[in-house]
Structure formats: C-alpha cells, structure tokens
mmCIF file of C-alpha atoms and ligand atoms in Angstrom:
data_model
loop_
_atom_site.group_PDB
_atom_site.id
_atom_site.type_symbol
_atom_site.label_atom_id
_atom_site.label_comp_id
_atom_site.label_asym_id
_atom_site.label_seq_id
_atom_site.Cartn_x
_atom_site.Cartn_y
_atom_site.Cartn_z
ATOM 1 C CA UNK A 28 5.336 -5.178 29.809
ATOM 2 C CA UNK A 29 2.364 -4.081 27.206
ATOM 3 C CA UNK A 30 4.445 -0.799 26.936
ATOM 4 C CA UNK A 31 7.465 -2.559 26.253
ATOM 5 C CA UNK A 32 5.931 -5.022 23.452
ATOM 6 C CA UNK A 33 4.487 -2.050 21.813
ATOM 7 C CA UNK A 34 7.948 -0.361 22.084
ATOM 8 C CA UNK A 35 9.702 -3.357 20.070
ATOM 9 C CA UNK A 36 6.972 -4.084 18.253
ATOM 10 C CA UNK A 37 7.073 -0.940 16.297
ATOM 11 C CA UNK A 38 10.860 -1.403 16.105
ATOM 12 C CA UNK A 39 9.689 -4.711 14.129
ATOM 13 C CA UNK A 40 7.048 -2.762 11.971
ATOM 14 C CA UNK A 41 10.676 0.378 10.719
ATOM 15 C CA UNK A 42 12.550 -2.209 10.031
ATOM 16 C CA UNK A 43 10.273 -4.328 7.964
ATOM 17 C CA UNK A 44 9.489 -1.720 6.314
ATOM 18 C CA UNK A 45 12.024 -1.030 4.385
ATOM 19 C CA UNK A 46 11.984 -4.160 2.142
ATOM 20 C CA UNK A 47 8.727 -3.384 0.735
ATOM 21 C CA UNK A 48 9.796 -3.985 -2.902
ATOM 22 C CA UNK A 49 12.112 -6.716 -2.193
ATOM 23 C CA UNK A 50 9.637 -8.693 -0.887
ATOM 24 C CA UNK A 51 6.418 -8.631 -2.593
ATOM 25 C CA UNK A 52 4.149 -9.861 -3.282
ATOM 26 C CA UNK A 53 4.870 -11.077 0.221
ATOM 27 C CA UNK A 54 4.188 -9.134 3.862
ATOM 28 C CA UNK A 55 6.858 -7.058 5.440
ATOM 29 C CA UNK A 56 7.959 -9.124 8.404
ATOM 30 C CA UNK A 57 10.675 -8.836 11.157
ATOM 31 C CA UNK A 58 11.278 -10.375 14.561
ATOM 32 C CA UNK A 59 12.832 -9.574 17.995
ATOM 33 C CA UNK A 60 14.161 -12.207 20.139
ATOM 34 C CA UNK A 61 13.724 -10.413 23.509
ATOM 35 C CA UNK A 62 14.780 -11.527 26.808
ATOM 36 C CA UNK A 63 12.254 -10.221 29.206
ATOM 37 C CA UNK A 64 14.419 -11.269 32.395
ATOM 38 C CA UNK A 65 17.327 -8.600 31.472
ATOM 39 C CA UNK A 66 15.854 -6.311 29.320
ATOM 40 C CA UNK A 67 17.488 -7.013 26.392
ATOM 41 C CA UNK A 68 17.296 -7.416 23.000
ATOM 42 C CA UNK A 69 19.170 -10.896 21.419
ATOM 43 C CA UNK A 70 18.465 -10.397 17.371
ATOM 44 C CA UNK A 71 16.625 -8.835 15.426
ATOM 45 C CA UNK A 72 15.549 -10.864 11.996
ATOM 46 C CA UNK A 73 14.100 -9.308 8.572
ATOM 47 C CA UNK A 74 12.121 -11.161 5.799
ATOM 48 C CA UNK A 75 14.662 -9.152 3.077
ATOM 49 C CA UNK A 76 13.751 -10.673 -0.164
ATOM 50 C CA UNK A 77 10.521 -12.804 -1.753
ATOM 51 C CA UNK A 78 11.594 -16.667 -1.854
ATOM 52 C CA UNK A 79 14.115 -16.302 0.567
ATOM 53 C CA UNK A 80 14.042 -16.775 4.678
ATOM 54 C CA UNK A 81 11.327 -15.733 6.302
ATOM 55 C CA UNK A 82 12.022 -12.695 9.711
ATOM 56 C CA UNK A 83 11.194 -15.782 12.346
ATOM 57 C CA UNK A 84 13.991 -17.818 10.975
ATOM 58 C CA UNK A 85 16.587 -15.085 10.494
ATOM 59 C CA UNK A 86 15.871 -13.735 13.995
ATOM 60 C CA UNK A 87 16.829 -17.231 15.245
ATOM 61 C CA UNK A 88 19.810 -17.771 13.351
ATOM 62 C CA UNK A 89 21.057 -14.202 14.469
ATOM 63 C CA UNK A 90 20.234 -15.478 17.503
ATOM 64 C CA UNK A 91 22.837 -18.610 17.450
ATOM 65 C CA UNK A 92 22.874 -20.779 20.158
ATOM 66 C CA UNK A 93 20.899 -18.759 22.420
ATOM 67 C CA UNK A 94 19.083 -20.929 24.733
ATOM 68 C CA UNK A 95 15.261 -19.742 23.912
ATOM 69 C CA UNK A 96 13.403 -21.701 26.705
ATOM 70 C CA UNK A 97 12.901 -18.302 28.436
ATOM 71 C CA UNK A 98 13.050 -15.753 25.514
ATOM 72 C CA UNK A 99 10.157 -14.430 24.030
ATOM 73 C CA UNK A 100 9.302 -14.016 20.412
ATOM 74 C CA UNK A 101 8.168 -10.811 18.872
ATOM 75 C CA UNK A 102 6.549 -10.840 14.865
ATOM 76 C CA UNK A 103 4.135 -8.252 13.309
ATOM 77 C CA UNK A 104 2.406 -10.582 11.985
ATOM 78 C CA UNK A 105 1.010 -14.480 12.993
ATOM 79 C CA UNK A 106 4.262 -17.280 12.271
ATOM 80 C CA UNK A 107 3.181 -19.495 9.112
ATOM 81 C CA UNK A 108 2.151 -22.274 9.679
ATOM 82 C CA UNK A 109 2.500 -23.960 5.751
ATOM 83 C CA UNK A 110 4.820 -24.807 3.464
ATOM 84 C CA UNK A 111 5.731 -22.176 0.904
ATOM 85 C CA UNK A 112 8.925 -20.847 -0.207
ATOM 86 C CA UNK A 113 10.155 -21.799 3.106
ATOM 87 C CA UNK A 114 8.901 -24.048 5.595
ATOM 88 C CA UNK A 115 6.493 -22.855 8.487
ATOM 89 C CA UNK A 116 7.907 -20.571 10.971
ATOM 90 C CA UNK A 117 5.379 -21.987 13.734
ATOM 91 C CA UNK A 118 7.307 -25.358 13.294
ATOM 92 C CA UNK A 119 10.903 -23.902 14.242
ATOM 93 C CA UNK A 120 9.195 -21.502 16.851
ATOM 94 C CA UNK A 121 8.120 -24.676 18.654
ATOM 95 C CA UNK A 122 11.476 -26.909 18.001
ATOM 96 C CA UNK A 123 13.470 -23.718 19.402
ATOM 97 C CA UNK A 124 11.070 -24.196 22.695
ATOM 98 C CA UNK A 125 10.236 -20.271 23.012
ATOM 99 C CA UNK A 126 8.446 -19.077 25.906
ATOM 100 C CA UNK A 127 6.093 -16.795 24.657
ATOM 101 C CA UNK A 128 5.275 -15.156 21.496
ATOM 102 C CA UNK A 129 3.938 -11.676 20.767
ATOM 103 C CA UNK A 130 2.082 -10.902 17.396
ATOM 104 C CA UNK A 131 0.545 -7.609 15.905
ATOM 105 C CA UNK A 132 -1.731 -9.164 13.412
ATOM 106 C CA UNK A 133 -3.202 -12.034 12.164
ATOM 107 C CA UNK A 134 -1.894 -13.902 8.606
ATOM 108 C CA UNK A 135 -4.901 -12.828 6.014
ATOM 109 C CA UNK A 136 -3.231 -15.393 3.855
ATOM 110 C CA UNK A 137 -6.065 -18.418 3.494
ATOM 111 C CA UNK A 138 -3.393 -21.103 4.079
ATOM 112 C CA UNK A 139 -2.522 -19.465 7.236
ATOM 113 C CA UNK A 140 -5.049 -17.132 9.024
ATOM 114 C CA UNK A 141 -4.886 -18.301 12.672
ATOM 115 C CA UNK A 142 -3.785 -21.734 12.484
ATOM 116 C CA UNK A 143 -0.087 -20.244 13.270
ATOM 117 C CA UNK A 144 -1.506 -19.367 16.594
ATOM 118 C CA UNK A 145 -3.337 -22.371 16.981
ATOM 119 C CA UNK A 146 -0.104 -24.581 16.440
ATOM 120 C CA UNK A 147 1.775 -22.252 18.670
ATOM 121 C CA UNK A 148 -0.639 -22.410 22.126
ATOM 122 C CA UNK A 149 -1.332 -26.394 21.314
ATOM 123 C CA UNK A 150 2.453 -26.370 21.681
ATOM 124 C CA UNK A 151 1.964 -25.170 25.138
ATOM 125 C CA UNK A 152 3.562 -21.812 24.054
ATOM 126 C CA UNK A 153 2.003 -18.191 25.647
ATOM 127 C CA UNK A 154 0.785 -15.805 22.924
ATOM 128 C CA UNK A 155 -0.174 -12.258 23.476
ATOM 129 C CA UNK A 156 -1.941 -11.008 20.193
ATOM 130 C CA UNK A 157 -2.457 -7.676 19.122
ATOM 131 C CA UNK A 158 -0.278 -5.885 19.979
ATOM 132 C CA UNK A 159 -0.373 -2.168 17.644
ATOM 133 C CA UNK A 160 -2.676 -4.395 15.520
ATOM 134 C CA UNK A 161 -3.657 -0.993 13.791
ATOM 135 C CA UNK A 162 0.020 0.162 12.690
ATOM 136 C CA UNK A 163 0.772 -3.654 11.817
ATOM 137 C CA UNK A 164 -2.367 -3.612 9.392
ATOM 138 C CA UNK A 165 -1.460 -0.537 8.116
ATOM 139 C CA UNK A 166 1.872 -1.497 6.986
ATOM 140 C CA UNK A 167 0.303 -4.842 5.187
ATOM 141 C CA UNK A 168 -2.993 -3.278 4.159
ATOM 142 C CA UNK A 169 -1.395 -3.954 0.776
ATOM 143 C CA UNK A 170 -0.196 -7.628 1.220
ATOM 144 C CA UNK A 171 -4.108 -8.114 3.132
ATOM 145 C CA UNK A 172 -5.740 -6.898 -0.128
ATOM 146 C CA UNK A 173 -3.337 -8.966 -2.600
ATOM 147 C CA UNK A 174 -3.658 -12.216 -0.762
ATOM 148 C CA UNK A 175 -7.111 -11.635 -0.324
ATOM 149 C CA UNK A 176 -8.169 -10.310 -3.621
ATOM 150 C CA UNK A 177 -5.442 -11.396 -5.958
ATOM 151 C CA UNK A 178 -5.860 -7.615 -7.257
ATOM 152 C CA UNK A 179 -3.785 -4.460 -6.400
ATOM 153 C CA UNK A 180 -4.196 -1.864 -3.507
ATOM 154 C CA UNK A 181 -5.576 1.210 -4.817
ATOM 155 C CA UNK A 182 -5.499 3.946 -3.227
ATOM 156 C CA UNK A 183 -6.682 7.697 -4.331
ATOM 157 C CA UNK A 184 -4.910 11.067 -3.902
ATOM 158 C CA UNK A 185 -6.729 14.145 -3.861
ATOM 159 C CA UNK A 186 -5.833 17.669 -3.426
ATOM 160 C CA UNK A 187 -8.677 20.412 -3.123
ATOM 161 C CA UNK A 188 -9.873 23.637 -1.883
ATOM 162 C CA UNK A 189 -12.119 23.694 1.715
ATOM 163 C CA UNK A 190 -15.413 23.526 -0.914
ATOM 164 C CA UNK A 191 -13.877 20.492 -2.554
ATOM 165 C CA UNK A 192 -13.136 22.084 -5.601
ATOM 166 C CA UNK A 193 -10.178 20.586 -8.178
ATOM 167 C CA UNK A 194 -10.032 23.637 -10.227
ATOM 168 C CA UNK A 195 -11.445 27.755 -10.208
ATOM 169 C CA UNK A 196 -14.013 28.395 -12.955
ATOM 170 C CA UNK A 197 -11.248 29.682 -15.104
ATOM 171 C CA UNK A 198 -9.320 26.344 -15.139
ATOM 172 C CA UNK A 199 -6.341 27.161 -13.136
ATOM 173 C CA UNK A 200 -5.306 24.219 -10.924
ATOM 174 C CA UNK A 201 -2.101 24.986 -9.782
ATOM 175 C CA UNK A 202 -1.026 24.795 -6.903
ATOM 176 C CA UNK A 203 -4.513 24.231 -4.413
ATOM 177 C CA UNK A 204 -2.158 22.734 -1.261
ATOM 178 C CA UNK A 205 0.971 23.906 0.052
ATOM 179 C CA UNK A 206 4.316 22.922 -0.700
ATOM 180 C CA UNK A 207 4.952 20.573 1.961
ATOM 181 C CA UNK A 208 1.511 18.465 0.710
ATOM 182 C CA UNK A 209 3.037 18.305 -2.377
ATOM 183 C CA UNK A 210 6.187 16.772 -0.683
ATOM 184 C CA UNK A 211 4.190 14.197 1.294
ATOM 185 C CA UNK A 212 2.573 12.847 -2.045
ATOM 186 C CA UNK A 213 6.440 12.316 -3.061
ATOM 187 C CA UNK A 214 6.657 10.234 0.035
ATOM 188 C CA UNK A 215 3.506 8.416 -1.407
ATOM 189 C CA UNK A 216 4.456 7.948 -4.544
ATOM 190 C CA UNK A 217 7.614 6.549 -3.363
ATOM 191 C CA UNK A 218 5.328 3.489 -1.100
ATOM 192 C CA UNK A 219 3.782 2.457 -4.528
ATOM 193 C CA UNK A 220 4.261 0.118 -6.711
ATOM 194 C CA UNK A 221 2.254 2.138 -10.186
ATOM 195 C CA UNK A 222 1.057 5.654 -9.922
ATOM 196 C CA UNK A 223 -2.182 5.748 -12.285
ATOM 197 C CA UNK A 224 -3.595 9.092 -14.610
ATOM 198 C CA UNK A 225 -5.740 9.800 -16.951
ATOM 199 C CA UNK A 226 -5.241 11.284 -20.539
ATOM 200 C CA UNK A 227 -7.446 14.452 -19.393
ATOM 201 C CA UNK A 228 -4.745 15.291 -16.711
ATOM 202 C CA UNK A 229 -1.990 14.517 -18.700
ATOM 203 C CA UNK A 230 -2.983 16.744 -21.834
ATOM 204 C CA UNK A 231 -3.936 19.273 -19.743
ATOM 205 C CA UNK A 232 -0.871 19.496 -17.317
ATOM 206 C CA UNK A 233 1.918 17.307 -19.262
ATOM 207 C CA UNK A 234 3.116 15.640 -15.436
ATOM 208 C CA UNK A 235 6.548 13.681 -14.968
ATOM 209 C CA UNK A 236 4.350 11.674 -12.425
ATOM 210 C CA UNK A 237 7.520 10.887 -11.152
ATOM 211 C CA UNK A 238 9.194 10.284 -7.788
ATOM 212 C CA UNK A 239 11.389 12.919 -6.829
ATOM 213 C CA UNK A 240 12.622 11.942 -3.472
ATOM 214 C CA UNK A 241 16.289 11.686 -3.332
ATOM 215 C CA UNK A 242 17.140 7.730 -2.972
ATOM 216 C CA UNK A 243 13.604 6.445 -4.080
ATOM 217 C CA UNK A 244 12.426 4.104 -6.520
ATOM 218 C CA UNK A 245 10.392 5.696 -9.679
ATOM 219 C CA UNK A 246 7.283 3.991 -9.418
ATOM 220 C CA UNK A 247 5.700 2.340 -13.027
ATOM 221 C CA UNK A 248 2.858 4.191 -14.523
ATOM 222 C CA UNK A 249 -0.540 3.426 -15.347
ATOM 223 C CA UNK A 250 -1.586 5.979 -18.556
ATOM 224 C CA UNK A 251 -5.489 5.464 -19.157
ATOM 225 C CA UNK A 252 -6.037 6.807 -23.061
ATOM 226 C CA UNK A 253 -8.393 4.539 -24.466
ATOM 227 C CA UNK A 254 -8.227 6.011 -28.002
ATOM 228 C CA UNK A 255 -4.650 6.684 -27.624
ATOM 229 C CA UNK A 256 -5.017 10.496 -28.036
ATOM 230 C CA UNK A 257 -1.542 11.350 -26.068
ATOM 231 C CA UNK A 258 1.518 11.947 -28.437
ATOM 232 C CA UNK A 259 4.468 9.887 -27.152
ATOM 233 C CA UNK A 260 6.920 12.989 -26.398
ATOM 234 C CA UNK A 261 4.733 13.507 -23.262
ATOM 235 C CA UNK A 262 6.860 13.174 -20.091
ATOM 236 C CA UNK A 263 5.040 10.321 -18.746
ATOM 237 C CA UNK A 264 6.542 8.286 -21.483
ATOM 238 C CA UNK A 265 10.226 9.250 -21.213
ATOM 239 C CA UNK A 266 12.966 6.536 -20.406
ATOM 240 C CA UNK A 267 13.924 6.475 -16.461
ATOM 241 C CA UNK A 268 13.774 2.908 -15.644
ATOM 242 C CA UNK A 269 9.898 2.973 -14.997
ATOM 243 C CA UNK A 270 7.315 0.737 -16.792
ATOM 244 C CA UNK A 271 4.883 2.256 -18.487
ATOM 245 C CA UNK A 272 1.646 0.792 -19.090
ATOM 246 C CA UNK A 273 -0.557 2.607 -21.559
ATOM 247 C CA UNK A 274 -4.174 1.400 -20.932
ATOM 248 C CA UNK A 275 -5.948 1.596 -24.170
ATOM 249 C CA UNK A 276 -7.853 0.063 -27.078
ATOM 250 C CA UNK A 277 -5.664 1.903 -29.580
ATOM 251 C CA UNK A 278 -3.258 -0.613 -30.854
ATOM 252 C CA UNK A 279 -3.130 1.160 -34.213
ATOM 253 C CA UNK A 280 0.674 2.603 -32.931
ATOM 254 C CA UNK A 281 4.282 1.962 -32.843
ATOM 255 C CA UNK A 282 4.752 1.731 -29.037
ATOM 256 C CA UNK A 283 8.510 2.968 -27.434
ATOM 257 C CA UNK A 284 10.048 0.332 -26.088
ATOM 258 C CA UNK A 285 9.403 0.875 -22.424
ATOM 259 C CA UNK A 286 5.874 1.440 -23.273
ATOM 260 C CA UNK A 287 2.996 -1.737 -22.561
ATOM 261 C CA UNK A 288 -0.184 -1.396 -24.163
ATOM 262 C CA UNK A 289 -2.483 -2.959 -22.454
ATOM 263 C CA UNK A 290 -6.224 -3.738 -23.332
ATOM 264 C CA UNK A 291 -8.881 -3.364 -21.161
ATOM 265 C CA UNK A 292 -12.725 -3.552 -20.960
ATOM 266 C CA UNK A 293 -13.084 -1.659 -17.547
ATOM 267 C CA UNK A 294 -11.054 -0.918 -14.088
ATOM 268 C CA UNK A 295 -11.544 -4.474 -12.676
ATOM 269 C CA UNK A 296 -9.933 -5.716 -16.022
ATOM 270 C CA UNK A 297 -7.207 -3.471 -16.049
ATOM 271 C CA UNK A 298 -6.202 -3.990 -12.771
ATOM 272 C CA UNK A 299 -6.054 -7.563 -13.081
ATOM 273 C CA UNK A 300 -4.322 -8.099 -15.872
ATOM 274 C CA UNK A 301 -1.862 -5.544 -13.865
ATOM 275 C CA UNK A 302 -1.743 -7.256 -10.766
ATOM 276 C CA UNK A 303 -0.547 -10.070 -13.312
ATOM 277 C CA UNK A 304 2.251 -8.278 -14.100
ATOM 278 C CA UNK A 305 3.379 -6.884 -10.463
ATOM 279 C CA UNK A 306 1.858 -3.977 -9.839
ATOM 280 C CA UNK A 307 0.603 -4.826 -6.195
ATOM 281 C CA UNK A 308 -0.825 -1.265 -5.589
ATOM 282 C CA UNK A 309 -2.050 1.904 -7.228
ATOM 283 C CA UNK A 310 -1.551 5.427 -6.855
ATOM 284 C CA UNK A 311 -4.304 7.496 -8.315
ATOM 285 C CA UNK A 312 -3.500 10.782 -9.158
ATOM 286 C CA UNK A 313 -5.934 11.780 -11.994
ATOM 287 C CA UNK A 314 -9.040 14.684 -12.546
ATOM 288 C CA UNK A 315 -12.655 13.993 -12.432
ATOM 289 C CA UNK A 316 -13.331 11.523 -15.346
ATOM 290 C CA UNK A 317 -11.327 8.539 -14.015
ATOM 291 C CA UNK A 318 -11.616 8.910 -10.746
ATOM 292 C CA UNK A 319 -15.600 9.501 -11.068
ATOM 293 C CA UNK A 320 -15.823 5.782 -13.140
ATOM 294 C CA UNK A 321 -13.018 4.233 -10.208
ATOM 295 C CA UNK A 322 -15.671 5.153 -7.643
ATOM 296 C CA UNK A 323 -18.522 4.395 -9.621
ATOM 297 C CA UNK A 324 -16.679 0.587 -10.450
ATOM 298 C CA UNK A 325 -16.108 0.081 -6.597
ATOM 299 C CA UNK A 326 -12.275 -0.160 -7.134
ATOM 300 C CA UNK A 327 -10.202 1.624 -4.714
ATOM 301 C CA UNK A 328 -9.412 0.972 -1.491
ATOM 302 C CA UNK A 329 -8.584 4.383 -0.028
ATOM 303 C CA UNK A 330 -8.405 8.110 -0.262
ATOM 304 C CA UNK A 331 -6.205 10.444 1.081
ATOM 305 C CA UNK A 332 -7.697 13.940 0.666
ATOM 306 C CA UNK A 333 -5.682 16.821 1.117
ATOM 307 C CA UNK A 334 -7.638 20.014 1.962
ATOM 308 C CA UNK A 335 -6.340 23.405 1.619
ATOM 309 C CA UNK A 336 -7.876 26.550 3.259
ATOM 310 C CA UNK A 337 -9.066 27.990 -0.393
ATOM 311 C CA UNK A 338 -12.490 28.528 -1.476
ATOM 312 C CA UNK A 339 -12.958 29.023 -4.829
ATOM 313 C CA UNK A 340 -17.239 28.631 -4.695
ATOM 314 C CA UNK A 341 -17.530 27.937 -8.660
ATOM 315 C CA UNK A 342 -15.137 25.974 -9.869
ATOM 316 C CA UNK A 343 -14.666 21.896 -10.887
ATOM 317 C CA UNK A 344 -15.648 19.387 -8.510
ATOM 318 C CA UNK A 345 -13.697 16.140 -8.228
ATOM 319 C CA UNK A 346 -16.437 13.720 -9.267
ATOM 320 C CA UNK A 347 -19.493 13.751 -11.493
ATOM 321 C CA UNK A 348 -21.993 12.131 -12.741
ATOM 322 C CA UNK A 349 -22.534 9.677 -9.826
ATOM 323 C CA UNK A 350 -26.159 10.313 -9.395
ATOM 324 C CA UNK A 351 -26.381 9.287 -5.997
ATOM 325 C CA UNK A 352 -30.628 10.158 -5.355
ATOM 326 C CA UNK A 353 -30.618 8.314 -2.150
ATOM 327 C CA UNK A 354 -28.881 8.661 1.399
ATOM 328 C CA UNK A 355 -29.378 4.464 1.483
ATOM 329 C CA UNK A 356 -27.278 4.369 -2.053
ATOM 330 C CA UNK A 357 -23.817 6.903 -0.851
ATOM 331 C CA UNK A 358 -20.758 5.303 -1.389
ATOM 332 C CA UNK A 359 -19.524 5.109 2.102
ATOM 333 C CA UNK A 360 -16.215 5.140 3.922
ATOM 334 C CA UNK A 361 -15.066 5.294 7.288
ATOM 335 C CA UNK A 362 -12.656 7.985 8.348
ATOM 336 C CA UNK A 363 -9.230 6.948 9.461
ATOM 337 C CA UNK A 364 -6.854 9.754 10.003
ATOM 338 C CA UNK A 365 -6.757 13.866 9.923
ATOM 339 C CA UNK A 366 -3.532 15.376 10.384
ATOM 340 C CA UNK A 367 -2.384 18.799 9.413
ATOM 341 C CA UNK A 368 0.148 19.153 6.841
ATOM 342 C CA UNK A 369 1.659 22.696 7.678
ATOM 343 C CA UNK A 370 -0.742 25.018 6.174
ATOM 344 C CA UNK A 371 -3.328 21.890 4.489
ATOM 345 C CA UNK A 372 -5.480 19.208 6.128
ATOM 346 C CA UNK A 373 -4.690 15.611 5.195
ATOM 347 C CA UNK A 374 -8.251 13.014 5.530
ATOM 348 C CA UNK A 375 -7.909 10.009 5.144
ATOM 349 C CA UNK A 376 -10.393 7.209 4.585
ATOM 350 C CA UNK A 377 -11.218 3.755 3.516
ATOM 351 C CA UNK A 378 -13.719 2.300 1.270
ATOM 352 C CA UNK A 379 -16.490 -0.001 2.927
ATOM 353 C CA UNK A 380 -18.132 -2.160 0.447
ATOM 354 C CA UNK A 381 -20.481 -4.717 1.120
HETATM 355 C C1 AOF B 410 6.038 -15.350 8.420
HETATM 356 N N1 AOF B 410 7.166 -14.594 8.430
HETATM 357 O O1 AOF B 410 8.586 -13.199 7.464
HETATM 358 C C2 AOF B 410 6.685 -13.810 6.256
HETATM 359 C C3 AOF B 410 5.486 -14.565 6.278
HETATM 360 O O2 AOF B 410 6.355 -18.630 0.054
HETATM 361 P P1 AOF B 410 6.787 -18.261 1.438
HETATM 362 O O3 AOF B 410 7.347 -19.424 2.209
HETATM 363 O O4 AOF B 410 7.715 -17.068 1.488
HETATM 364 O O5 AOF B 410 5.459 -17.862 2.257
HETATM 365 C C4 AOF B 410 4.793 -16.668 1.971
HETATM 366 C C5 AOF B 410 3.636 -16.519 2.919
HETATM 367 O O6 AOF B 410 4.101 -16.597 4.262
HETATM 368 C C6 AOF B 410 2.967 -15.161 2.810
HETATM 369 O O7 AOF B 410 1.881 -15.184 1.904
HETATM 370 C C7 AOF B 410 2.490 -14.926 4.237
HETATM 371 O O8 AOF B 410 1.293 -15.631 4.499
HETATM 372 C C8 AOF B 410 3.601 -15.547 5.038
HETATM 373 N N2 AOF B 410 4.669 -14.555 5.228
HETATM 374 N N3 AOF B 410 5.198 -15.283 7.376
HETATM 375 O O9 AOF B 410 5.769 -16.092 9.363
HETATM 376 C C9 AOF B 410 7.529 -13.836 7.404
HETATM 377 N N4 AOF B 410 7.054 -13.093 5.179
HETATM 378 ZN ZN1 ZN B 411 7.017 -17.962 8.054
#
C-alpha cells in the first residue's frame, strides 16, 4: 500500500503545484479521496487561490455524498487545525468520519504544526505520516521559510567552470554552461517570485533578467545600485508587467513608473521590507560583489551551482573577501542533489546556520 500512497501522493504534490502564485503566501495543497477497497480514486481537491477553500474541503465536496467511513484521505501536508481564512480542515476530516489519513509533511505554520494530527488520531482516525516527506518539503520549502521567518526564500544561482571560476582573466563570461543549463534557469526563474542582480552585472552585461519560457509569468526584479549608477534605458527597467524594485539610497531621481525605489541599510532590511510587499522568494543571479556580502550576511537559503567541464585556471572567482582563516568558521551547507544537465553538472545545496 506504501507504494501506492507514494504513487498518489506525488499526484497530490503536480497538481498543487501549479497554483504556486495563486496561492501565496499560502502552501500548495491538494487531496485524494482514495478508496483503498477498489482501487480507485473518488476526487481529487486543490487549494487554487489564497483566502479561498482549502484542498481538504474541495476534495470532499468533489467528493459529494460519498460515504467516507471507509475512504482514506490523502494531503501533502498536515490538515489545519485553526481558524484562518477558512475553518480547520481537521474539523470536517473528522465530521466526514474518514478512515484513515495519509500526510507528506508536517504544517511549519506555529498555529498548526502537529496539532492537526493530534486532533485527527484523538478522533480515533489512522494516520500514516510521511509519506515522500522529502518531495513534499521541497515543494513548500518556500511557504516553511515564510511562515517561519516572515522573510523570503532565497535561493542562489551559479554558473561556473570545473575550477569555480565566473569569468577568464580577460573578462569574457559568456557562455560557461551549456545551452540546456541556461534553459533550466528559465524553468527557475519561472518558480520565483523576484529574480535579484547587482549593478556590476547589469553594467557589465545589460540582462533582460527575464523569463522566457513560453506561458510563464515574468518574475519582479530586485536591482541592487545603491548610488543609483544604472541609466534607466537598461533592459531590466523596461515595461513587461514586472515590478521592479530598485534597491538604493539614491533618491535624487525621477523613477519610471513601474520602477520602486526602495531604501535599505543591508540584505536583512531589504528583504524585509520586500517580503512586505510579496516577494515570497528570491532568485539570485548576480557576480561576486553581492553575492560575496549575501553569504557574508547569512541570507540565502540555497544554491544551485551549475558546473561546466571548463577550466579556465586564472580567472574571477565567485566570492571574495570572506576571509574565512579557520576550518571551525566555513560557512557550511549540506549537499542535496547532483544531476547532470546534458553536457554541465547541476549541485545543489542548502545553507545550515546555527
Ligand atoms: C490545509 N490545506 O489546502 C492549505 C493549508 O487563512 P487560511 O484559512 O487559508 O489558512 C492558511 C494556513 O493554513 C496556512 O498558513 C497553512 O498553515 C494552512 N494551509 N492547510 O489543511 C490547505 N492551504
Ligand atoms: Zn485547512
């Protein structure tokens, strides 16, 4: 039956998916009511927008008058159990009279985390827990970090040669991975909500930092420039529908209309006062200045390096200035993933703070 769960479960975990801007700054949720007896699937519900039903209760209404006494429940993540938007999910779970209930994660959300469980077994109700716990986290490791934090996901792109360089001694940059790495980073671009840069990139390479994928939603952009040194023709500032925040202490300038300055005394500040204004998580795509002081401030969350098999020897690193003297005093990260991207290497890996 473990097979099976896992089988629906990541059937829950596609589908959810796809309302990741609809929803936020809430999870991704959807349920299967599954009748184990006959193999069968009875509904499938989605939570589609923020404020509105939650996947539990539209399962159950798609559902209709489907006697539940012997159906079993399946959720990526733990039922609510408070009163939000809409009322808890553990509540109706119970009233319906389910059998069992099967759950990839746990609800990081303080008002919740665990007591949805808790409600559900006092009921009398079986829960299996767990189940692809890994791909469920993955798919709210930005929710985890909002609710948690009350600050965006952050989460740094990389591209460099097997040495680690960003650049040869002679400057040129373009391209250091494959074609198809540079397609996957459209596919990233298109999961968040900002993609950030900073004004040494942008001078230098005048990027769209766009999302090209067919169908996709241009993500808003983050422009760091503290002294406001980039001229507004740039294509980072052009109209498409984007916001653009321009993080600087320049306010000295007429701004285009779909440009928001925004003041800031450091990357905790910024992000913040952007988490304020929706941006629930961060692409970084930027050269060695701001991503050296992002490290340095403990701010992201995750980097996905992609490695192509290129040596340059000399060349520009992708940090500096870290001063690191001590093993004890690395910033450290555990590994998650390596995966070749046709001719490149994707890593990635995840920030451990203490
Ligand atoms: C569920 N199923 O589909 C979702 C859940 O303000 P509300 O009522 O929408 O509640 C939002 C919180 O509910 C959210 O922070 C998270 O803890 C949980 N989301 N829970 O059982 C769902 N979207
Ligand atoms: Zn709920």
């Amino acid at each position: 039956m473990m097979k099976k769960y896992e089988e629906l479960m990541d059937l829950c975990i596609k589908n959810a998916a796809k309302y990741r801007f609809d929803v936020a700054p809430n999870p991704m949720v959807a349920a299967i009511v599954y009748d184990e007896n006959q193999d069968k699937i009875i509904s499938m519900g989605v939570h589609k927008k923020y404020g509105e039903n939650h996947a539990e209760r539209n399962a159950i209404l798609e559902a209709q008058d489907c006697d539940f006494s012997d159906k079993t429940l399946i959720v990526n993540l733990e039922p609510c159990s408070h009163h939000g938007n809409t009322p808890p999910c553990a509540d109706l779970i119970i009233e319906k009279g389910f059998k069992k209930v099967v759950i990839g994660m746990f609800d990081p959300n303080p008002k919740v985390s665990g007591s949805g469980i808790m409600k559900l077994k006092n009921a009398g109700i079986e829960v299996v827990t767990g189940v692809l716990e890994d791909e469920c986290k993955e798919l709210n490791k930005v929710f985890t970090k909002n609710i948690t934090k009350n600050m965006p996901y952050v989460l740094i792109k990389i591209a460099t040669t097997f040495d680690s360089k960003i650049a040869t001694a002679g400057g040129e940059s373009k391209w250091i991975t494959g074609e198809t790495s540079r397609e996957y980073v459209q596919c990233l671009r298109a999961q968040h909500f900002a993609i950030l840069s900073g004004s040494g990139t942008i001078l230098a390479d005048n990027p769209a930092l766009t999302c090209r994928l067919k169908g996709e939603r241009t993500p808003d952009r983050i422009i760091i420039d503290r002294n406001g040194k980039i001229p507004f023709d740039y294509q980072v500032f052009k109209e498409d529908g984007a916001r653009v925040f321009l993080a600087t202490n320049n306010l000295n300038r007429d701004f285009p209309p779909n440009v928001i300055p925004v003041e800031f005394a450091n990357f905790r500040d910024l992000f913040a006062k952007l988490y304020n204004k929706g941006v629930y998580s961060i692409l970084v795509e930027t050269g060695q200045t701001s991503l050296s002081v992002l490290i340095k401030q403990e701010m992201a969350d995750e980097i996905y390096k992609f490695v192509s098999p290129k040596i340059f020897g000399e060349g520009m690193s992708y940090l500096r200035n870290l001063y690191v003297f001590k093993i004890d005093e690395a910033y450290k990260l555990k590994f998650e993933h390596v995966q070749k991207v046709a001719e490149d290497i994707l890593i990635t890996a995840k920030f451990l703070y203490d």
